[in-house]
XYZ file of N, CA and C in Angstrom:
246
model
N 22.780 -23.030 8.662
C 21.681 -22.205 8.208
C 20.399 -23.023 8.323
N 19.244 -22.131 8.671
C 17.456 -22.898 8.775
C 17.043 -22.096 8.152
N 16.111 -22.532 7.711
C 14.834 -22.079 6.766
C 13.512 -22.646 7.307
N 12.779 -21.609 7.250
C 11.631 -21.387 8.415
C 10.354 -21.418 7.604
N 9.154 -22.091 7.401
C 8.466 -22.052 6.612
C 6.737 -22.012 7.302
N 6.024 -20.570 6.867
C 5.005 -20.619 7.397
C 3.980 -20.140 6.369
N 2.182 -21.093 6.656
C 1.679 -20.974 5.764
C 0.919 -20.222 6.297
N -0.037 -19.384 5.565
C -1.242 -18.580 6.021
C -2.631 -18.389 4.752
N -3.819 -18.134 5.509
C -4.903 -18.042 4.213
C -5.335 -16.568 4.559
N -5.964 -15.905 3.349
C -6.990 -14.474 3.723
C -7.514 -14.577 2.033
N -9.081 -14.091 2.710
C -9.903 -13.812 1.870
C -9.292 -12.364 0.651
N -9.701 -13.113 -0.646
C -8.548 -12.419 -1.708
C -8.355 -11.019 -1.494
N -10.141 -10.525 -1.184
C -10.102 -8.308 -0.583
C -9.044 -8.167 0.281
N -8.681 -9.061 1.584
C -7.442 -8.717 2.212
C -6.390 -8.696 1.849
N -5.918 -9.405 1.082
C -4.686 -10.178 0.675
C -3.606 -9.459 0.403
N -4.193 -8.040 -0.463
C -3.096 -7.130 -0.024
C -2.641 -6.401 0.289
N -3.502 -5.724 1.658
C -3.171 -5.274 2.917
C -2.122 -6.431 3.720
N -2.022 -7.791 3.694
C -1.639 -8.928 4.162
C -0.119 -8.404 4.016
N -0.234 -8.971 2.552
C 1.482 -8.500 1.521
C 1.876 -7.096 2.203
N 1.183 -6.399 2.131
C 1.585 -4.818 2.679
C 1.968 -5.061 4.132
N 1.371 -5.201 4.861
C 2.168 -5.865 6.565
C 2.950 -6.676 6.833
N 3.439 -7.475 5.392
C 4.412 -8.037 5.851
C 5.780 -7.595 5.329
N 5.281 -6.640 4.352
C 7.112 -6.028 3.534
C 6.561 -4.829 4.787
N 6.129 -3.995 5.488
C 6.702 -3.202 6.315
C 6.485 -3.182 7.973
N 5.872 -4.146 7.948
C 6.078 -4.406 9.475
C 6.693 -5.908 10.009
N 6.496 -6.955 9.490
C 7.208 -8.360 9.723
C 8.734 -8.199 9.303
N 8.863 -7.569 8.123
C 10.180 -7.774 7.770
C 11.037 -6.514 8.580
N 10.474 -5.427 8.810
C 11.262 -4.877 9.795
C 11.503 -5.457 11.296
N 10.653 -6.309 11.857
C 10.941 -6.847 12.736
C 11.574 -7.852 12.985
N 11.590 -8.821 11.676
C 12.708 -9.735 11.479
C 14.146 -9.254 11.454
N 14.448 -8.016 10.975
C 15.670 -7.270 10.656
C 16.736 -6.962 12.048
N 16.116 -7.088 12.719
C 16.369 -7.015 14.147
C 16.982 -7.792 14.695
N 16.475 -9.562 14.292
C 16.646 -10.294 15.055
C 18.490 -10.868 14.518
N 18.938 -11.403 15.611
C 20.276 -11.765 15.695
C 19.887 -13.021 14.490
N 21.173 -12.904 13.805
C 21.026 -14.473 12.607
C 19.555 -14.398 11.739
N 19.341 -13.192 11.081
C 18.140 -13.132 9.836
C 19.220 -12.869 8.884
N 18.662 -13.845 8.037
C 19.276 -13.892 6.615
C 18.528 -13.536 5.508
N 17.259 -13.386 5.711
C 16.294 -12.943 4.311
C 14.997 -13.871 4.446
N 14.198 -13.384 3.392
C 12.926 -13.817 3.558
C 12.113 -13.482 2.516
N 11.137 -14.353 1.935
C 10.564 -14.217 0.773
C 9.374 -14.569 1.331
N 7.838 -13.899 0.609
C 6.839 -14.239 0.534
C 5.961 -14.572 -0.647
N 5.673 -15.975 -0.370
C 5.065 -15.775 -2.079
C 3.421 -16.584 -1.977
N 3.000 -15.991 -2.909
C 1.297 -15.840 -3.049
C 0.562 -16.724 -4.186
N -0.409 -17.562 -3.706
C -1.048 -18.199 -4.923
C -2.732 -17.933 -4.062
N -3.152 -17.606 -5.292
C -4.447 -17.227 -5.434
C -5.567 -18.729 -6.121
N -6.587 -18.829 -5.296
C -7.444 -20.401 -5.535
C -9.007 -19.961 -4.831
N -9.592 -20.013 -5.688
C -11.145 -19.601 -5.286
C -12.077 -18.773 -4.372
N -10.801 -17.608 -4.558
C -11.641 -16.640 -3.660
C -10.759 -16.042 -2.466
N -10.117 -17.352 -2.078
C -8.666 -17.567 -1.086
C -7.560 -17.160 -1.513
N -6.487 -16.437 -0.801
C -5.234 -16.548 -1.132
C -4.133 -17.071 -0.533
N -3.400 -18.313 -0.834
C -2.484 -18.947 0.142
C -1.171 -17.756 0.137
N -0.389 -17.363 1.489
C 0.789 -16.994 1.410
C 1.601 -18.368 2.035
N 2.946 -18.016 1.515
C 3.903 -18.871 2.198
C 5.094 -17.826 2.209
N 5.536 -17.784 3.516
C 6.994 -16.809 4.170
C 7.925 -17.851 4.502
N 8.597 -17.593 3.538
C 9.965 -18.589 3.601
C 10.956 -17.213 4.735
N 11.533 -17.815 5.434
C 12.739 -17.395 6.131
C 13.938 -18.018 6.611
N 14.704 -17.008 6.374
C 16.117 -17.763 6.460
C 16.765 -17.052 7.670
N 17.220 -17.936 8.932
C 18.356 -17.843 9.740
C 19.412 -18.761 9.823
N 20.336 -18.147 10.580
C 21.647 -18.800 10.927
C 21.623 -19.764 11.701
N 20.781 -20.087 12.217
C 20.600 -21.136 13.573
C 19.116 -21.203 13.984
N 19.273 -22.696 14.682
C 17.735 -22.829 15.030
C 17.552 -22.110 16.321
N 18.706 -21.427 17.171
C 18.545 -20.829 18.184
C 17.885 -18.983 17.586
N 18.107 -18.857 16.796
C 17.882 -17.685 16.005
C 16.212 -18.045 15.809
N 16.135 -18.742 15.149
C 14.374 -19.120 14.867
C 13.740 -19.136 16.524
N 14.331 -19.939 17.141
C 13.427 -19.840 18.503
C 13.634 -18.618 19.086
N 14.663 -17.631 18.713
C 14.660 -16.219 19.610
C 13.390 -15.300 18.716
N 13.088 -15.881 17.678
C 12.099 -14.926 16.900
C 10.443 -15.620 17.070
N 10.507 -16.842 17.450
C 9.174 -17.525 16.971
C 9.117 -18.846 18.356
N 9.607 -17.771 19.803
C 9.539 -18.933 20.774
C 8.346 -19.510 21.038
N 7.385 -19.170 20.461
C 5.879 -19.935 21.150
C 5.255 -21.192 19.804
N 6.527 -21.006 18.844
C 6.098 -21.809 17.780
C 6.845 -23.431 18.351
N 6.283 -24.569 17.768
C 7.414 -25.973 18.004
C 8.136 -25.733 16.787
N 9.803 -26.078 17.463
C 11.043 -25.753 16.317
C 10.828 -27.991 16.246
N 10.455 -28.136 14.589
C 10.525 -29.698 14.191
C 12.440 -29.591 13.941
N 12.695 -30.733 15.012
C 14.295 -31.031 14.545
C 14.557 -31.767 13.404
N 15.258 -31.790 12.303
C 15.316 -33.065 11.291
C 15.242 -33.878 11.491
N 14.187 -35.105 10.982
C 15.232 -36.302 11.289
C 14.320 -36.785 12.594
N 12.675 -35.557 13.065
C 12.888 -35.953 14.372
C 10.778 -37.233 13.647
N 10.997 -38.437 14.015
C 9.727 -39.132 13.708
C 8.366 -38.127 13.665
N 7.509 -38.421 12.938
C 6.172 -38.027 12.975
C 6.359 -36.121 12.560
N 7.015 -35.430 11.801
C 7.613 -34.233 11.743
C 8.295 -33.768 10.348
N 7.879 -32.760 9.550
C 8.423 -32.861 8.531
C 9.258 -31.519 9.069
């Protein structure tokens, strides 16, 4: 199993239209993909800004690169890379 971790910012007026595109359009498109295991988004609010973070869970790192091929997959373990 991988766990996929991505951060994002939007000005707080967006923020939840943001949340709203991602429970019905990201997560339906994740639903799709071969080896999705679930996925959480969670929100902290800081001066105006709102940080999200989308935790996701697949079965394999071949699963993450069939969903997020234009992203770099960091291997464990691999120097200079958390």
């Amino acid at each position: 199993m991988i766990t996929r971790v991505w951060h994002g910012w939007a000005p707080a007026a967006g923020a939840d239209a943001y949340q709203e595109h991602f429970r019905t359009d990201v997560l339906r498109n994740l639903e799709r993909v071969a080896g999705f295991r679930g996925a959480q988004l969670w929100r902290r609010e800081d001066d105006g800004q709102v940080e999200f973070v989308a935790v996701t869970t697949f079965d394999s790192v071949d699963d993450v690169r069939e969903r997020c091929a234009h992203y770099e997959v960091a291997e464990a373990g691999a120097p200079g890379r958390t």
